[in-house]
Structure formats: structure tokens, C-alpha cells
Tab-separated table of C-alpha atoms in Angstrom:
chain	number	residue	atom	x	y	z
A	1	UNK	CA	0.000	0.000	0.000
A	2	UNK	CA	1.539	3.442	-0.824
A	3	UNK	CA	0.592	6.187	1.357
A	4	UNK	CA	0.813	9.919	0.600
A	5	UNK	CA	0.078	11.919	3.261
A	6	UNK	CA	0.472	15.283	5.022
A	7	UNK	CA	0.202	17.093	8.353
A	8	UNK	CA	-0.870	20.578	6.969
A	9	UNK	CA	-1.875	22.874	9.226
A	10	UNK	CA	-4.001	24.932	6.605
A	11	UNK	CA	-6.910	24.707	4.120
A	12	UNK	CA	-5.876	22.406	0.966
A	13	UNK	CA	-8.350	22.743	-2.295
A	14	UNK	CA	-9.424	20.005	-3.919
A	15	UNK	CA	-10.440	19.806	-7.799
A	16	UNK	CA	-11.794	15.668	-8.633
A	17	UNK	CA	-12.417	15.806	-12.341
A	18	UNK	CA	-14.395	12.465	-13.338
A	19	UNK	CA	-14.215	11.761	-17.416
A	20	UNK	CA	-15.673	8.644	-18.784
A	21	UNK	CA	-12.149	6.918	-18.557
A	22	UNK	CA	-10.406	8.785	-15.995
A	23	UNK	CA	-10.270	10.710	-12.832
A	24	UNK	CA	-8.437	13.549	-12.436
A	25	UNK	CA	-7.449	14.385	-8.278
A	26	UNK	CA	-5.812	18.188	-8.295
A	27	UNK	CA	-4.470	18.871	-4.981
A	28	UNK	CA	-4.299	22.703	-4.391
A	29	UNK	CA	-2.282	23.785	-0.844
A	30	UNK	CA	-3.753	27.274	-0.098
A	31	UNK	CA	-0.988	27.658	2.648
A	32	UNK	CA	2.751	26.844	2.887
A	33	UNK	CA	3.685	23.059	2.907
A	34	UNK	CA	6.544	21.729	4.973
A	35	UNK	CA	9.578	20.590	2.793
A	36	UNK	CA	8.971	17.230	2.757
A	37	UNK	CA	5.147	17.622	1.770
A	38	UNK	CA	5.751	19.800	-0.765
A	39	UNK	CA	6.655	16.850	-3.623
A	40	UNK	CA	3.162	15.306	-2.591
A	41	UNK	CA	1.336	18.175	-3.822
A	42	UNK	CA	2.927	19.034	-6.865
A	43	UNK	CA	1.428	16.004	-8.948
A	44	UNK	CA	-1.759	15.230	-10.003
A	45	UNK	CA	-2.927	12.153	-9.420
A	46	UNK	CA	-4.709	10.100	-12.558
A	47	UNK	CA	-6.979	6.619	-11.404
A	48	UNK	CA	-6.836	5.070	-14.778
A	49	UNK	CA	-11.231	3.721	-14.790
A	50	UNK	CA	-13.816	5.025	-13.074
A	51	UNK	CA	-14.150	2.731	-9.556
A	52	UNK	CA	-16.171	3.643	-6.567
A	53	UNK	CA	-15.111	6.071	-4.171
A	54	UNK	CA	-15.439	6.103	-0.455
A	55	UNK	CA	-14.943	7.808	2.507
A	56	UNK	CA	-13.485	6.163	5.718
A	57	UNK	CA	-15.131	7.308	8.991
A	58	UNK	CA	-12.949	6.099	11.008
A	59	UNK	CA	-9.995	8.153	9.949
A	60	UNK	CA	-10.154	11.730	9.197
A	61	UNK	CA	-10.559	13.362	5.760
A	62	UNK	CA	-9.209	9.845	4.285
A	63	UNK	CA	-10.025	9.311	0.743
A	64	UNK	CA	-9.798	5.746	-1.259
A	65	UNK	CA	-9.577	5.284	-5.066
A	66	UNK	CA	-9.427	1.496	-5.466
A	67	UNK	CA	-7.747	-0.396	-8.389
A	68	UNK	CA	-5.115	2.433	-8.695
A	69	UNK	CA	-2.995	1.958	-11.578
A	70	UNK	CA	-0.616	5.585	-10.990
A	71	UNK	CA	-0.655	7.507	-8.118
A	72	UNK	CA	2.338	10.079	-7.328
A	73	UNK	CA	4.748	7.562	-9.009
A	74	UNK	CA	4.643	3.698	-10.007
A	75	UNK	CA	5.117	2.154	-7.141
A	76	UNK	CA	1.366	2.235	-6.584
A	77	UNK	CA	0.485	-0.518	-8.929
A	78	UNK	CA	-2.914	-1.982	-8.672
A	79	UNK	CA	-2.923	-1.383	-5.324
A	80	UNK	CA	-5.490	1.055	-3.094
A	81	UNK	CA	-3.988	4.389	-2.553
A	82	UNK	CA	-5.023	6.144	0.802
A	83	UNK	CA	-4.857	10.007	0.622
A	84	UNK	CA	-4.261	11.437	3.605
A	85	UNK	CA	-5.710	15.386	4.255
A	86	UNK	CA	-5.745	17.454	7.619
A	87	UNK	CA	-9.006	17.407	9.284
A	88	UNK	CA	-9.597	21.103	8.379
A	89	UNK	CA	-9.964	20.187	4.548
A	90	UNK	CA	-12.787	17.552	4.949
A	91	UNK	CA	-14.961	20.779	5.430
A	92	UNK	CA	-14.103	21.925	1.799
A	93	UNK	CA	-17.145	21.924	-0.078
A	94	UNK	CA	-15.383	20.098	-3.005
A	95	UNK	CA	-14.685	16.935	-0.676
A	96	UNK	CA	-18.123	15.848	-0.597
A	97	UNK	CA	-18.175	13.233	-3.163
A	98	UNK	CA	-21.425	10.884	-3.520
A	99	UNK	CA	-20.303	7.195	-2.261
A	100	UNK	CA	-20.201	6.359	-5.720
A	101	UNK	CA	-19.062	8.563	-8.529
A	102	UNK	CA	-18.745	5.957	-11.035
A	103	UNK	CA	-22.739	6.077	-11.897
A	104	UNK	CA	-21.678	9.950	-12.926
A	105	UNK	CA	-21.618	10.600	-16.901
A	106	UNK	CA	-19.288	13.877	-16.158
A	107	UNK	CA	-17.478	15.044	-19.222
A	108	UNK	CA	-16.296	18.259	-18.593
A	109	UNK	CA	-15.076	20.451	-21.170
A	110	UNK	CA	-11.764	22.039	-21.287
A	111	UNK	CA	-13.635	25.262	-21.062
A	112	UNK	CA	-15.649	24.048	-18.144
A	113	UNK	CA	-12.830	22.093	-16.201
A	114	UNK	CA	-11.074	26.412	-16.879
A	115	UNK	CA	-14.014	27.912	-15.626
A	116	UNK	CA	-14.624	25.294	-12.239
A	117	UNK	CA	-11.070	25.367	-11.073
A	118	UNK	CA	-8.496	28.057	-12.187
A	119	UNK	CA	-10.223	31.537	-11.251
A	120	UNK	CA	-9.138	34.371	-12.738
A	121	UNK	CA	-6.901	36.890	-10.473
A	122	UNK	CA	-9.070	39.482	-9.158
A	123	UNK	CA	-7.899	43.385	-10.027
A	124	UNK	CA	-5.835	44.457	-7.561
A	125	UNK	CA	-3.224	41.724	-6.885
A	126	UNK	CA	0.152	41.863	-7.300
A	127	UNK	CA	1.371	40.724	-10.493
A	128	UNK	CA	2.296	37.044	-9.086
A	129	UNK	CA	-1.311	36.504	-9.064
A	130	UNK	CA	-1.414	36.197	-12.545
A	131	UNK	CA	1.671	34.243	-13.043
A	132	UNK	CA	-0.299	32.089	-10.728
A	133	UNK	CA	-3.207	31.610	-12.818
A	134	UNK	CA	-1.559	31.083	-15.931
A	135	UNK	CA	0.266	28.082	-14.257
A	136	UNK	CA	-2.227	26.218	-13.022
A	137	UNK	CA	-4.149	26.712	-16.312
A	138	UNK	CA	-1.074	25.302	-18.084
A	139	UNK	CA	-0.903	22.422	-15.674
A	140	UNK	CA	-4.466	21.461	-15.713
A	141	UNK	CA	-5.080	22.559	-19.818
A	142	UNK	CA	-1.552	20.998	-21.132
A	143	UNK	CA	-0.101	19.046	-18.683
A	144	UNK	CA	-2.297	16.899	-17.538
A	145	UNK	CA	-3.410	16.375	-20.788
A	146	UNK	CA	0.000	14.909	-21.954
A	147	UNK	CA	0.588	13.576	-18.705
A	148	UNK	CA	2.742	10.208	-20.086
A	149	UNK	CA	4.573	13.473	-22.483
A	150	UNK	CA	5.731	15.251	-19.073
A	151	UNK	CA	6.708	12.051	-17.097
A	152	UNK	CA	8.910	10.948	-19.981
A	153	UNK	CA	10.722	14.123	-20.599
A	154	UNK	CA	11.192	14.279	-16.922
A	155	UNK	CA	13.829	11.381	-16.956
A	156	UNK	CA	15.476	12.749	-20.349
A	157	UNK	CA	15.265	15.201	-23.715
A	158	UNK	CA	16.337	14.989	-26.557
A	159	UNK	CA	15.703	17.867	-28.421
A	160	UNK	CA	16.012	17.638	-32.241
A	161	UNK	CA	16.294	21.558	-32.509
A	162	UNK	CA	18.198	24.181	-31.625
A	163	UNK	CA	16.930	27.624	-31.431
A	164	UNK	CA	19.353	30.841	-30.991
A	165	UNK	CA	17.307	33.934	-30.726
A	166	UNK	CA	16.894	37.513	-28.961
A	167	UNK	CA	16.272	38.272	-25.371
A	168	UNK	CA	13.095	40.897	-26.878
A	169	UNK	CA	9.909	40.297	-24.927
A	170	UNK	CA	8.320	40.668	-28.182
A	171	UNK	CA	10.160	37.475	-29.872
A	172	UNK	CA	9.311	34.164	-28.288
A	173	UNK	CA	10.372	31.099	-30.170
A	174	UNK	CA	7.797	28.531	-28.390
A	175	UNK	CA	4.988	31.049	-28.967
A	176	UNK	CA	5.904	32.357	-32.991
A	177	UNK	CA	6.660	28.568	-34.287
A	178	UNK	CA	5.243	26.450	-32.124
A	179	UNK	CA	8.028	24.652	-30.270
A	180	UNK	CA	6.456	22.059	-27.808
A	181	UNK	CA	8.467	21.077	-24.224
A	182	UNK	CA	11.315	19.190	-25.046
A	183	UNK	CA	11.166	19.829	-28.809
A	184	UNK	CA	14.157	22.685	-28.768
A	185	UNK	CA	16.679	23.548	-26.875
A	186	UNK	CA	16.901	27.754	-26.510
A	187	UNK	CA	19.338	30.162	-26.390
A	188	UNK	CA	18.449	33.719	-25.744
A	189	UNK	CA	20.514	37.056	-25.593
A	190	UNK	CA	20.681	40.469	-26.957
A	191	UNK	CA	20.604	40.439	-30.571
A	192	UNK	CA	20.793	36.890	-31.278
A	193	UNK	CA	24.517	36.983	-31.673
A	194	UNK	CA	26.748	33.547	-31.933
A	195	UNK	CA	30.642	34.474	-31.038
A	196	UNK	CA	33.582	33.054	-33.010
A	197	UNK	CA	35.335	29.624	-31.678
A	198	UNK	CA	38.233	31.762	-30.555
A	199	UNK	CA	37.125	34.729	-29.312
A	200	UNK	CA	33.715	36.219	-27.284
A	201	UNK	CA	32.190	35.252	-24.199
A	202	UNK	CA	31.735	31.816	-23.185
A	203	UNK	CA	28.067	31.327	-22.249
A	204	UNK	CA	26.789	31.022	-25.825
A	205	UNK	CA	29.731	28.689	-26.453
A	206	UNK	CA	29.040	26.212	-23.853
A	207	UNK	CA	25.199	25.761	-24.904
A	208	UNK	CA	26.345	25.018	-28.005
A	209	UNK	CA	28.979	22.271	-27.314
A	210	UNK	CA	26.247	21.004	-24.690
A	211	UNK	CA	23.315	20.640	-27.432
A	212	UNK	CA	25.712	19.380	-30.380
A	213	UNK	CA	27.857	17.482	-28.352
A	214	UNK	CA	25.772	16.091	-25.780
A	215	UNK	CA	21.990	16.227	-27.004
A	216	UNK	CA	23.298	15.713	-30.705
A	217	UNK	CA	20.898	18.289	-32.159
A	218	UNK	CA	20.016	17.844	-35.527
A	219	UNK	CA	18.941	21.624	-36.372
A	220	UNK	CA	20.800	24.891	-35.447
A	221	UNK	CA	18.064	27.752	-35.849
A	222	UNK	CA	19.332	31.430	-35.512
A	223	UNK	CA	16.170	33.755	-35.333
A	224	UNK	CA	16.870	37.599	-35.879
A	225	UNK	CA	13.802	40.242	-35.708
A	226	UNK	CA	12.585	43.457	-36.327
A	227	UNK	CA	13.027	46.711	-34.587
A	228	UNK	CA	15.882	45.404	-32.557
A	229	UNK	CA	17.331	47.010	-30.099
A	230	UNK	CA	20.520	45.386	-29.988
A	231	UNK	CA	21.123	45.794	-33.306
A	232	UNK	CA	20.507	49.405	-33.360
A	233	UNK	CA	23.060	49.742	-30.370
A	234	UNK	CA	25.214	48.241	-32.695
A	235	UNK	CA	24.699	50.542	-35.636
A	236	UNK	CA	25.018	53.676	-33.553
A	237	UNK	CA	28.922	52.860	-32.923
A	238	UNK	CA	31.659	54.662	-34.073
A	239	UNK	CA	32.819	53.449	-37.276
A	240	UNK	CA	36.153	53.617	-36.230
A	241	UNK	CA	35.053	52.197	-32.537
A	242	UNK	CA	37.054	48.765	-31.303
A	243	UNK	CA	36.743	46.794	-28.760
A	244	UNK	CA	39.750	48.230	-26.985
A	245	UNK	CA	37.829	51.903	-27.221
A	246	UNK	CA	34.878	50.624	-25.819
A	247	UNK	CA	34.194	51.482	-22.089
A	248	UNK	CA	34.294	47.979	-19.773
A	249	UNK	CA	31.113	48.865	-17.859
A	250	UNK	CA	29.384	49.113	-21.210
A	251	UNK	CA	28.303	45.034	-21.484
A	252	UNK	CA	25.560	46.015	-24.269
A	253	UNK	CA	28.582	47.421	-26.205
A	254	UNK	CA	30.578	44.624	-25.474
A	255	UNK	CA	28.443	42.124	-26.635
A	256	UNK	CA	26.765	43.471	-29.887
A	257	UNK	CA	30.663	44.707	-31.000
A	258	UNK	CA	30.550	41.221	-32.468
A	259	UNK	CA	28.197	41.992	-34.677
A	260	UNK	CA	30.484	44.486	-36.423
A	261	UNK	CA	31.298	42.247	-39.493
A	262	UNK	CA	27.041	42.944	-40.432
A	263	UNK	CA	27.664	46.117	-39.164
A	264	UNK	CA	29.597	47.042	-41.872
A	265	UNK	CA	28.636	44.711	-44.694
A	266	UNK	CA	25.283	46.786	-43.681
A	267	UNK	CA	26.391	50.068	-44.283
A	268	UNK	CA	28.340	49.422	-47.231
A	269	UNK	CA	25.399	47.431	-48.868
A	270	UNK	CA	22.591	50.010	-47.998
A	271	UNK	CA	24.657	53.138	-47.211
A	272	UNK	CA	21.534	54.963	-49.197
A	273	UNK	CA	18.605	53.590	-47.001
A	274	UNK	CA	17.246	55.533	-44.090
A	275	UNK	CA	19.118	54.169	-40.407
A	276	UNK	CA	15.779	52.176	-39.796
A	277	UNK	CA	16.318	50.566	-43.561
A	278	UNK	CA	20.244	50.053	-42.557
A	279	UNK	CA	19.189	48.679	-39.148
A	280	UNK	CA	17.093	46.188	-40.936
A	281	UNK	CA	19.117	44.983	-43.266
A	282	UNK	CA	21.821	44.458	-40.279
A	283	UNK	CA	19.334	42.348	-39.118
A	284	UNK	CA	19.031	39.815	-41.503
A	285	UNK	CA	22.689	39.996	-41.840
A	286	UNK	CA	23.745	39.530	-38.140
A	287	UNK	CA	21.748	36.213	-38.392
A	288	UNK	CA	24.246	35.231	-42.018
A	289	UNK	CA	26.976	36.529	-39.737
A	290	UNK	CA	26.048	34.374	-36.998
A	291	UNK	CA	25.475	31.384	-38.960
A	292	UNK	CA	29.002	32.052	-40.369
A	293	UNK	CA	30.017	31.748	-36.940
A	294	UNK	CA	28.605	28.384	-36.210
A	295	UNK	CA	31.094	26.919	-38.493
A	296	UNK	CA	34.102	28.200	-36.968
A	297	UNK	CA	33.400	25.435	-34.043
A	298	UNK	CA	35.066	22.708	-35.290
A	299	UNK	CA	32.779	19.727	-33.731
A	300	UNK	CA	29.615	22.117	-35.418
A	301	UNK	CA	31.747	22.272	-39.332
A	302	UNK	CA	31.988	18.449	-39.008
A	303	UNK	CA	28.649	17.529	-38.578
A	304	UNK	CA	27.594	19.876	-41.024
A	305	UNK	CA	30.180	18.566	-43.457
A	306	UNK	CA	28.856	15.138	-42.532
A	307	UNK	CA	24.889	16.105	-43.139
A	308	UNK	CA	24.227	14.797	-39.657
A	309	UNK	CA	23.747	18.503	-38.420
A	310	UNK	CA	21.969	21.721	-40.471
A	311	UNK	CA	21.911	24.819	-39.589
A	312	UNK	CA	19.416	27.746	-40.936
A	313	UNK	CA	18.947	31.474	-40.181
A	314	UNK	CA	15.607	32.793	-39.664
A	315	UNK	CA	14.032	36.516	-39.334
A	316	UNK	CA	10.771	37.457	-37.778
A	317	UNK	CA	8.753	40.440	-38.914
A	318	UNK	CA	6.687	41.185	-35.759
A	319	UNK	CA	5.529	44.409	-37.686
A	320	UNK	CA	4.072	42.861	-40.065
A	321	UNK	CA	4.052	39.111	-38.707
A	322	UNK	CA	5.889	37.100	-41.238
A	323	UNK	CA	8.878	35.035	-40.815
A	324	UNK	CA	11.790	34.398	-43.487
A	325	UNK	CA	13.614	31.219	-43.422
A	326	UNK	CA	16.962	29.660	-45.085
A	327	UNK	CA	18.891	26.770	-44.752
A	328	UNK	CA	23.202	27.036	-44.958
A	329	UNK	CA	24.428	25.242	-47.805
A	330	UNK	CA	27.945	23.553	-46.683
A	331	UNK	CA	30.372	24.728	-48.789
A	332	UNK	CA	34.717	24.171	-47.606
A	333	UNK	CA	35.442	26.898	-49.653
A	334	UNK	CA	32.840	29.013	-47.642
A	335	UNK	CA	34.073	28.546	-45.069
A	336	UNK	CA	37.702	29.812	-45.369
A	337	UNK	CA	36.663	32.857	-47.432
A	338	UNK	CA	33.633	33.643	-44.798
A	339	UNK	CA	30.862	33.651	-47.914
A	340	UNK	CA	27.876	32.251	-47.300
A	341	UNK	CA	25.492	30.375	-49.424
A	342	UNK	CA	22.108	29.233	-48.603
A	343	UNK	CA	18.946	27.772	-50.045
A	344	UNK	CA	15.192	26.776	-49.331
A	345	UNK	CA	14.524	30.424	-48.612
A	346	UNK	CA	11.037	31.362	-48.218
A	347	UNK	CA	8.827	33.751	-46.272
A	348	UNK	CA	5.808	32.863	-44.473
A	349	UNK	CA	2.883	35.218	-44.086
């Protein structure tokens, strides 16, 4: 018998959920938990068919789902489970269940199963109310529905993407193309810049040898955008302006100085374009400039060279919500004269 209990000293809400295959048991603390309580609460229990469920009198706020198949792990298996509650939550309105709920044709909705549980913050609260809300309606509308999904990428990923993009609040990879837990492994920072193999800070460097080398991606994505503000930084320096010149409490300037190479391609190529016009073509070119990057890292050239690994560049219009995409074509030659060539381009919109 596995037994999952707690000695709470506080109201706990409780959300049962009865489909015509499953039950659903959300366990809701209202108050803090004590350490060791705390991994109890943070699953949902799922009874895999719809048995009777009963209420012991003889112990206090004890609830029994019989013929349990997965309760708060697998060591549970097709034995009874025994909840354990503090005496203050068998008042809870939501704990009483008829003796039976398995004569109950309850198919709630996703809308309804929204609507009964997760409230909507009231006006007024601070702002972790809504973080709150948006949680729970991710845990109840996505997770539990890919419940086996979650438990699996709990012991491992594997990741078949990798997606480089900009710290904007306005670009979110997930969001603009989709990208489902576990599906891609994401790096953000300012401007969506990839350093050189022997030079540049380290952090972007060590994602990258820990997604090629040790998740063996098979995609590197590098996703530029419009209107950003790293780039601009970047086009408002000093032609002349090195890294030496630049002042060491300046880390914006530090970091988008890498971008120089599309700096100047940029002004050279569009010199009689507006600054927004230059500062959008920089953008598309930081990404090729990037890109160009990826294959000075040895372990990322031979993969590519190989076909096991591809890498593409990618620009989102948020102005106008379309997104460009194009895939590097490996070339040796390339790669020592730093040119570029690419094909499947094509915009979506």
C-alpha cells in the first residue's frame, strides 16, 4: 500500500475531475507546505477507470480510489492508494463526493474544467497573481493532458532543434513557431549573436557544445527580428570604434561589438537607405553573420560537413508578422573565405 500523506496545518483545495475513462485528483495547498510535503502536492494524481469512491469514517478526511494503476509515481500498482488530508480540509465543499461517482456521466469540457477550477486573479493583486493563474491553467489545460509526455521528458530530452534567438519580450520562439516542451533547446541574448570559436564570451559557447555534443541536435536555428534594439546599439557605434575603445562597464557594447562584421557589410550594402532601412538589413545579416560563426566550431563544421547537423537562419517580422527562413548550404570553400550560401529560402505570411 503506498501512502501519501500530510500534516498541513491549513486549508488544501481540492479539484476531482471524473471523465468517462479517468479521474483527475488536483491537490491545491492554499498555505505553505513543509519541505517534505511539498513533492506530494505538486502532482496530479490520474486513477486510470472510473471505480467507486469512499470515505473512511474512522480516519479523518481519508479518501480511497481502489484499483489504482498511478498515483504520485509507479510504485502504486494496482494497489489502493489512501490520501491522507488534515481534518480542516474535509470541510471543503469540493470533498463531498457521492459514495459512488462511477454512476456519474461527467465530461467536462476544457472550457468548463477552466471555468470550475483556475479563477481568474481578481484586479488588484500583485502581479504574481497572474503568473499564478496562468500556471495552473497550463498544468491542468496541457499538462495533464500529456501527462505520459511530461513524465517521460522528466527522466530525459532529446531535443532535435536548436533555437538561438533575442532576449526581446516581443520574440518568443515557443509562442511564434510552435516549439512544444522538449522539442528545442533555446538560447536567448541580446541580438541573437553567436561568437567566433576563438574569441567572445563563453556562455553562448558552452550551450552550443552542450546541445551538439551532448543532445546531438540535428537543427541549429538562428532567429533575428525586427526593430531590434541590440542591433541598433550596434549601428550607432563609431565606425572607427574597437573593442579596446569601448568602455568595460558598457556590457551592451561589449556584446553586440561582435556583430560588427554585419555592421559594416550593412552600411556598405545600404549606405543609401534611411538608419531604420540600414538597421534592418543588419538584421538579416547579423543572423548570415552568426550562422558564419557556427562553423568556426570545429565539432559544429563536421557535422555539417557530414549532413548529420543543419543549420538555418531565420528573421521574424513582428511588424508585419511574417517570418523568413533559409537553410546554410555547406560549402569548404565558404568557409575559409567567410561567404555564405544558402537555399530553401522562403517567407511565411
Amino acid at each position: 500500500m503506498t501512502e501519501c500523506w500530510s500534516t498541513v496545518n491549513a486549508y488544501m483545495e481540492i479539484s476531482v475531475f471524473v471523465g468517462e475513462d479517468e479521474i483527475y485528483m488536483l491537490l491545491d495547498p492554499t498555505g505553505e507546505l513543509p519541505d517534505n510535503s511539498k513533492l506530494h502536492f505538486s502532482t496530479m494524481a490520474i486513477v486510470s477507470s472510473i471505480m467507486p469512491t469512499s470515505v473512511d469514517p474512522s480516519s479523518s478526511g481519508v479518501y480511497v480510489f481502489h484499483n489504482t494503476s498511478k498515483i504520485f509515481g509507479n510504485n502504486a500498482n494496482q494497489l489502493p492508494t489512501y490520501l491522507r488530508l488534515s481534518t480542516s480540509s474535509r470541510r471543503h465543499a469540493k470533498l463531498r463526493l457521492a459514495a459512488s461517482i462511477s454512476k456519474v456521466p461527467l465530461k467536462l469540457t476544457r472550457e468548463e474544467k477552466h471555468q470550475d477550477h483556475v479563477a481568474s486573479p481578481e484586479k488588484g493583486h500583485d502581479v504574481f497573481e497572474e503568473i499564478k493563474h496562468r500556471f495552473l491553467t497550463f498544468k491542468k489545460d496541457k499538462y495533464m493532458d500529456n501527462l505520459e509526455r511530461f513524465q517521460s521528458l522528466a527522466k530525459s530530452q532529446s531535443p532535435k532543434f536548436m533555437v538561438i534567438a533575442c532576449a526581446d519580450s516581443r520574440v518568443c520562439p515557443s509562442e511564434i513557431l510552435g516549439f512544444q516542451p522538449g522539442e528545442a533547446f533555446t538560447v536567448r541574448n541580446i541580438a541573437n549573436i553567436v561568437p567566433t570559436y576563438e574569441s567572445g564570451p563563453s556562455e553562448t559557447k558552452a550551450a552550443l557544445e552542450f546541445a551538439v555534443n551532448s543532445l546531438q541536435v540535428e537543427n541549429i536555428l538562428v532567429v533575428g527580428h525586427s526593430r531590434c534594439g541590440g542591433i541598433r546599439a550596434l549601428m550607432t557605434m563609431d565606425d572607427d570604434e574597437t573593442e579596446e575603445d569601448i568602455d568595460s562597464r558598457s556590457f551592451i557594447k561589449n556584446w553586440v561589438v561582435i556583430g560588427k562584421p554585419a555592421r559594416s557589410i550593412s552600411k556598405s550594402a545600404a549606405s543609401e537607405l534611411s538608419f531604420d532601412q540600414q538597421c534592418q538589413h543588419c538584421e538579416k545579416e547579423s543572423v548570415n553573420c552568426s550562422l558564419q560563426n557556427l562553423l568556426s566550431y570545429p565539432w559544429i563544421e563536421e557535422r555539417v560537413n557530414k549532413g548529420t547537423l543543419t543549420i538555418h537562419g531565420g528573421y521574424y517580422d513582428f511588424t508585419e508578422c511574417t517570418f523568413e527562413k533559409w537553410t546554410v548550404v555547406y560549402k569548404e570553400r565558404s568557409c575559409i573565405e567567410r561567404k555564405l550560401a544558402v537555399k530553401d529560402r522562403s517567407i511565411w505570411s
